[in-house]
Amino acid sequence: GAGVSQSPSNKVTEKGKDVELRCDPISGHTALYWYRQRLGQGLEFLIYFQGNSAPDKSGLPSDRFSAERTGESVSTLTIQRTQQEDSAVYLCASSLEATSTKTFGSGTRLTVV
Amino acid sequence: KQEVTQIPAALSVPEGENLVLNCSFTDSAIYNLQWFRQDPGKGLTSLLLIQSSQREQTSGRLNASLDKSSGRSTLYIAASQPGDSATYLCAVRGGETSGSRLTFGEGTQLTVNP
């Protein structure tokens, strides 16, 4: 597609439920990033995929968070047993290669009630 | 650990004014630096990307400079317009010691008053 697509755009879930967020990067982009932005705060790095290399998971805040990417296509970010502090906008970005311009999706606004 | 600081945190100017946003980073071993704008409730829009070997990039009324050795970048906006009102973020992609992540500053919230 023309841009990075994220779904759903909004998600309200009950505390303790699992959620899955999806990111469709720009076709051909080898690098894919997930970030989290809490209300009024800056972007917080979560995870980075580059081609078929092992992902950089160093930003994941706890073992409740995991992400997968199949090849150079879709990525899913899964949050298990959601907590209220998980409420944030989750942003996905992709780039042609690691040093290229990053293009961001519009994000998924997650609200845990 | 890379840290990125943006000054000022907020800025309000009258339409037509030229302005400068500042970004500083603690680890000068970077691959590149990128400026974004973020509109309320929306994702990020890339404005300019400066590779570590470059000193500046220009796009329309925007000019970004990079002084890698001193760990600083500036975003210059000429003849500001109300449509420029947004939060401006700078982000650096680190070198080998910082991994592959982008590290973001907290942003400068710009308001251009008509």
mmCIF file of C-alpha atoms in Angstrom:
data_model
loop_
_atom_site.group_PDB
_atom_site.id
_atom_site.type_symbol
_atom_site.label_atom_id
_atom_site.label_comp_id
_atom_site.label_asym_id
_atom_site.label_seq_id
_atom_site.Cartn_x
_atom_site.Cartn_y
_atom_site.Cartn_z
ATOM 1 C CA GLY A 1 0.000 0.000 0.000
ATOM 2 C CA ALA A 2 0.884 3.667 -0.107
ATOM 3 C CA GLY A 3 1.505 3.990 3.620
ATOM 4 C CA VAL A 4 1.831 2.080 6.872
ATOM 5 C CA SER A 5 -1.535 0.714 7.916
ATOM 6 C CA GLN A 6 -2.446 -0.129 11.499
ATOM 7 C CA SER A 7 -5.524 -1.850 12.823
ATOM 8 C CA PRO A 8 -7.636 -1.417 14.751
ATOM 9 C CA SER A 9 -7.446 2.364 15.016
ATOM 10 C CA ASN A 10 -9.082 2.226 18.439
ATOM 11 C CA LYS A 11 -9.384 -0.623 20.928
ATOM 12 C CA VAL A 12 -11.093 -0.641 24.309
ATOM 13 C CA THR A 13 -10.487 -3.748 26.367
ATOM 14 C CA GLU A 14 -11.105 -4.941 29.884
ATOM 15 C CA LYS A 15 -8.216 -5.339 32.283
ATOM 16 C CA GLY A 16 -6.814 -8.850 32.102
ATOM 17 C CA LYS A 17 -7.806 -9.525 28.486
ATOM 18 C CA ASP A 18 -5.304 -10.155 25.695
ATOM 19 C CA VAL A 19 -5.123 -7.814 22.693
ATOM 20 C CA GLU A 20 -3.484 -8.092 19.299
ATOM 21 C CA LEU A 21 -2.467 -5.068 17.264
ATOM 22 C CA ARG A 22 -1.631 -5.279 13.582
ATOM 23 C CA CYS A 23 0.772 -3.357 11.379
ATOM 24 C CA ASP A 24 0.994 -3.566 7.583
ATOM 25 C CA PRO A 25 4.258 -1.901 6.520
ATOM 26 C CA ILE A 26 4.960 -0.349 3.157
ATOM 27 C CA SER A 27 5.662 -3.090 0.630
ATOM 28 C CA GLY A 28 9.375 -3.781 0.317
ATOM 29 C CA HIS A 29 10.345 -2.135 3.591
ATOM 30 C CA THR A 30 12.739 -4.407 5.448
ATOM 31 C CA ALA A 31 12.763 -2.532 8.764
ATOM 32 C CA LEU A 32 9.757 -2.340 11.083
ATOM 33 C CA TYR A 33 9.473 -0.646 14.475
ATOM 34 C CA TRP A 34 6.883 -0.584 17.244
ATOM 35 C CA TYR A 35 6.642 2.382 19.613
ATOM 36 C CA ARG A 36 4.335 3.304 22.459
ATOM 37 C CA GLN A 37 3.202 6.822 23.320
ATOM 38 C CA ARG A 38 1.441 7.381 26.602
ATOM 39 C CA LEU A 39 -0.740 10.456 26.995
ATOM 40 C CA GLY A 40 1.391 13.595 27.120
ATOM 41 C CA GLN A 41 4.654 11.683 26.851
ATOM 42 C CA GLY A 42 7.277 10.982 24.221
ATOM 43 C CA LEU A 43 7.629 7.889 22.076
ATOM 44 C CA GLU A 44 8.974 4.814 23.799
ATOM 45 C CA PHE A 45 10.753 2.171 21.696
ATOM 46 C CA LEU A 46 9.357 -1.352 21.990
ATOM 47 C CA ILE A 47 10.787 -3.634 19.303
ATOM 48 C CA TYR A 48 12.595 -3.545 15.949
ATOM 49 C CA PHE A 49 12.583 -6.060 13.081
ATOM 50 C CA GLN A 50 15.165 -6.009 10.284
ATOM 51 C CA GLY A 51 14.701 -8.529 7.503
ATOM 52 C CA ASN A 52 15.296 -12.055 8.719
ATOM 53 C CA SER A 53 17.612 -11.028 11.545
ATOM 54 C CA ALA A 54 16.718 -11.650 15.167
ATOM 55 C CA PRO A 55 14.521 -8.780 16.389
ATOM 56 C CA ASP A 56 15.734 -6.206 18.897
ATOM 57 C CA LYS A 57 13.303 -6.785 21.761
ATOM 58 C CA SER A 58 15.153 -4.662 24.280
ATOM 59 C CA GLY A 59 12.334 -2.112 24.602
ATOM 60 C CA LEU A 60 9.541 -4.506 25.546
ATOM 61 C CA PRO A 61 8.450 -3.468 29.072
ATOM 62 C CA SER A 62 7.494 -6.921 30.356
ATOM 63 C CA ASP A 63 7.020 -10.525 29.275
ATOM 64 C CA ARG A 64 3.330 -9.749 28.698
ATOM 65 C CA PHE A 65 4.419 -8.021 25.488
ATOM 66 C CA SER A 66 5.449 -9.937 22.387
ATOM 67 C CA ALA A 67 5.630 -9.252 18.676
ATOM 68 C CA GLU A 68 6.011 -11.262 15.522
ATOM 69 C CA ARG A 69 6.760 -10.499 11.924
ATOM 70 C CA THR A 70 6.604 -12.945 9.061
ATOM 71 C CA GLY A 71 9.391 -12.171 6.619
ATOM 72 C CA GLU A 72 9.067 -8.570 5.464
ATOM 73 C CA SER A 73 5.300 -8.365 5.780
ATOM 74 C CA VAL A 74 2.707 -7.942 8.490
ATOM 75 C CA SER A 75 3.643 -7.594 12.144
ATOM 76 C CA THR A 76 1.466 -8.214 15.172
ATOM 77 C CA LEU A 77 2.044 -6.868 18.669
ATOM 78 C CA THR A 78 0.362 -8.923 21.388
ATOM 79 C CA ILE A 79 -0.252 -7.743 24.931
ATOM 80 C CA GLN A 80 -1.357 -10.438 27.347
ATOM 81 C CA ARG A 81 -3.302 -9.828 30.544
ATOM 82 C CA THR A 82 -3.625 -6.112 29.831
ATOM 83 C CA GLN A 83 -3.183 -3.596 32.639
ATOM 84 C CA GLN A 84 -4.418 -0.016 32.864
ATOM 85 C CA GLU A 85 -0.859 1.285 32.451
ATOM 86 C CA ASP A 86 -0.818 -0.342 28.998
ATOM 87 C CA SER A 87 -3.250 2.347 27.809
ATOM 88 C CA ALA A 88 -1.424 4.303 25.118
ATOM 89 C CA VAL A 89 -1.167 4.878 21.396
ATOM 90 C CA TYR A 90 0.860 2.114 19.778
ATOM 91 C CA LEU A 91 2.669 3.316 16.675
ATOM 92 C CA CYS A 92 4.268 1.233 13.965
ATOM 93 C CA ALA A 93 6.867 2.511 11.500
ATOM 94 C CA SER A 94 8.673 0.983 8.554
ATOM 95 C CA SER A 95 11.602 1.963 6.371
ATOM 96 C CA LEU A 96 13.242 0.641 3.220
ATOM 97 C CA GLU A 97 16.327 -0.180 5.248
ATOM 98 C CA ALA A 98 17.497 0.620 8.749
ATOM 99 C CA THR A 99 19.058 3.977 7.857
ATOM 100 C CA SER A 100 16.243 5.255 5.621
ATOM 101 C CA THR A 101 13.397 7.608 6.371
ATOM 102 C CA LYS A 102 10.875 6.087 8.771
ATOM 103 C CA THR A 103 7.197 6.227 7.787
ATOM 104 C CA PHE A 104 4.727 5.955 10.642
ATOM 105 C CA GLY A 105 1.209 4.609 10.713
ATOM 106 C CA SER A 106 -1.630 6.487 12.398
ATOM 107 C CA GLY A 107 -1.424 4.242 15.433
ATOM 108 C CA THR A 108 -3.773 2.139 17.524
ATOM 109 C CA ARG A 109 -5.231 3.879 20.567
ATOM 110 C CA LEU A 110 -5.542 1.233 23.277
ATOM 111 C CA THR A 111 -7.664 1.918 26.329
ATOM 112 C CA VAL A 112 -7.698 -0.613 29.159
ATOM 113 C CA VAL A 113 -10.682 -0.193 31.489
ATOM 114 C CA LYS B 1 22.264 5.207 26.709
ATOM 115 C CA GLN B 2 21.230 7.804 24.143
ATOM 116 C CA GLU B 3 19.187 10.706 25.476
ATOM 117 C CA VAL B 4 17.505 13.316 23.296
ATOM 118 C CA THR B 5 16.409 16.696 24.613
ATOM 119 C CA GLN B 6 14.301 19.277 22.825
ATOM 120 C CA ILE B 7 14.121 22.923 23.742
ATOM 121 C CA PRO B 8 11.801 24.714 24.152
ATOM 122 C CA ALA B 9 9.038 22.363 25.282
ATOM 123 C CA ALA B 10 6.444 24.794 23.970
ATOM 124 C CA LEU B 11 6.547 27.841 21.746
ATOM 125 C CA SER B 12 3.872 30.319 20.705
ATOM 126 C CA VAL B 13 4.601 32.810 17.921
ATOM 127 C CA PRO B 14 2.646 35.193 15.680
ATOM 128 C CA GLU B 15 2.132 34.228 12.056
ATOM 129 C CA GLY B 16 4.984 35.161 9.740
ATOM 130 C CA GLU B 17 7.764 34.821 12.299
ATOM 131 C CA ASN B 18 10.892 32.779 11.620
ATOM 132 C CA LEU B 19 11.684 30.316 14.383
ATOM 133 C CA VAL B 20 14.228 27.731 15.499
ATOM 134 C CA LEU B 21 13.611 24.498 17.339
ATOM 135 C CA ASN B 22 16.512 22.825 19.100
ATOM 136 C CA CYS B 23 17.426 19.195 19.590
ATOM 137 C CA SER B 24 20.441 17.817 21.437
ATOM 138 C CA PHE B 25 21.638 14.245 21.900
ATOM 139 C CA THR B 26 24.178 12.740 24.258
ATOM 140 C CA ASP B 27 25.806 10.074 22.062
ATOM 141 C CA SER B 28 27.300 11.534 18.894
ATOM 142 C CA ALA B 29 27.734 8.091 17.299
ATOM 143 C CA ILE B 30 24.557 8.269 15.239
ATOM 144 C CA TYR B 31 23.598 7.078 11.766
ATOM 145 C CA ASN B 32 21.045 9.789 11.146
ATOM 146 C CA LEU B 33 18.598 12.225 12.661
ATOM 147 C CA GLN B 34 15.001 12.713 11.591
ATOM 148 C CA TRP B 35 12.517 15.504 12.297
ATOM 149 C CA PHE B 36 8.803 14.695 12.497
ATOM 150 C CA ARG B 37 5.623 16.607 13.151
ATOM 151 C CA GLN B 38 2.733 15.146 15.089
ATOM 152 C CA ASP B 39 -0.761 16.564 14.906
ATOM 153 C CA PRO B 40 -3.156 15.930 17.819
ATOM 154 C CA GLY B 41 -4.573 12.412 17.764
ATOM 155 C CA LYS B 42 -2.571 11.448 14.711
ATOM 156 C CA GLY B 43 0.598 9.622 13.798
ATOM 157 C CA LEU B 44 3.925 11.129 12.865
ATOM 158 C CA THR B 45 4.739 12.791 9.567
ATOM 159 C CA SER B 46 8.369 12.753 8.498
ATOM 160 C CA LEU B 47 9.747 16.195 7.648
ATOM 161 C CA LEU B 48 13.474 15.837 7.077
ATOM 162 C CA LEU B 49 16.125 13.132 7.407
ATOM 163 C CA ILE B 50 19.778 14.068 7.839
ATOM 164 C CA GLN B 51 22.404 11.348 7.481
ATOM 165 C CA SER B 52 25.396 11.525 9.821
ATOM 166 C CA SER B 53 27.629 12.612 6.937
ATOM 167 C CA GLN B 54 25.377 15.566 6.069
ATOM 168 C CA ARG B 55 25.250 19.036 7.622
ATOM 169 C CA GLU B 56 21.775 20.136 6.569
ATOM 170 C CA GLN B 57 18.632 19.326 4.629
ATOM 171 C CA THR B 58 16.013 21.670 3.213
ATOM 172 C CA SER B 59 12.403 21.172 2.241
ATOM 173 C CA GLY B 60 10.329 24.224 1.364
ATOM 174 C CA ARG B 61 10.230 26.552 4.371
ATOM 175 C CA LEU B 62 12.018 24.010 6.554
ATOM 176 C CA ASN B 63 15.755 23.715 7.058
ATOM 177 C CA ALA B 64 17.372 21.240 9.425
ATOM 178 C CA SER B 65 21.016 21.332 10.401
ATOM 179 C CA LEU B 66 23.155 18.738 12.116
ATOM 180 C CA ASP B 67 26.330 19.231 14.124
ATOM 181 C CA LYS B 68 27.139 15.652 14.994
ATOM 182 C CA SER B 69 30.298 16.366 16.973
ATOM 183 C CA SER B 70 28.491 18.685 19.388
ATOM 184 C CA GLY B 71 25.339 16.550 19.463
ATOM 185 C CA ARG B 72 22.976 19.212 18.162
ATOM 186 C CA SER B 73 20.385 19.737 15.481
ATOM 187 C CA THR B 74 18.149 22.675 14.728
ATOM 188 C CA LEU B 75 14.946 22.909 12.725
ATOM 189 C CA TYR B 76 14.419 26.318 11.177
ATOM 190 C CA ILE B 77 10.914 27.244 10.050
ATOM 191 C CA ALA B 78 10.644 30.320 7.864
ATOM 192 C CA ALA B 79 7.586 32.553 7.606
ATOM 193 C CA SER B 80 5.537 30.438 10.011
ATOM 194 C CA GLN B 81 1.844 29.785 9.301
ATOM 195 C CA PRO B 82 -1.043 28.664 11.528
ATOM 196 C CA GLY B 83 -0.955 25.318 9.709
ATOM 197 C CA ASP B 84 2.522 24.756 11.143
ATOM 198 C CA SER B 85 0.970 24.380 14.606
ATOM 199 C CA ALA B 86 1.867 20.868 15.808
ATOM 200 C CA THR B 87 4.320 19.029 18.015
ATOM 201 C CA TYR B 88 7.748 18.688 16.443
ATOM 202 C CA LEU B 89 9.833 15.666 17.354
ATOM 203 C CA CYS B 90 13.435 14.882 16.626
ATOM 204 C CA ALA B 91 14.701 11.319 16.661
ATOM 205 C CA VAL B 92 18.173 9.853 16.278
ATOM 206 C CA ARG B 93 19.092 6.425 15.004
ATOM 207 C CA GLY B 94 22.041 5.278 17.022
ATOM 208 C CA GLY B 95 25.227 3.590 15.998
ATOM 209 C CA GLU B 96 26.270 0.099 16.999
ATOM 210 C CA THR B 97 26.408 0.876 20.728
ATOM 211 C CA SER B 98 22.836 2.183 20.748
ATOM 212 C CA GLY B 99 21.260 -0.576 18.745
ATOM 213 C CA SER B 100 18.892 0.001 15.870
ATOM 214 C CA ARG B 101 16.186 1.950 17.656
ATOM 215 C CA LEU B 102 15.109 5.524 17.094
ATOM 216 C CA THR B 103 15.408 7.570 20.273
ATOM 217 C CA PHE B 104 12.938 10.428 20.419
ATOM 218 C CA GLY B 105 12.944 13.719 22.224
ATOM 219 C CA GLU B 106 9.870 14.828 24.161
ATOM 220 C CA GLY B 107 8.961 17.285 21.428
ATOM 221 C CA THR B 108 8.335 21.002 21.030
ATOM 222 C CA GLN B 109 4.688 22.021 20.923
ATOM 223 C CA LEU B 110 4.421 24.890 18.444
ATOM 224 C CA THR B 111 1.459 27.239 18.174
ATOM 225 C CA VAL B 112 1.389 29.795 15.380
ATOM 226 C CA ASN B 113 -1.229 32.450 16.027
ATOM 227 C CA PRO B 114 -3.001 34.139 13.088
#
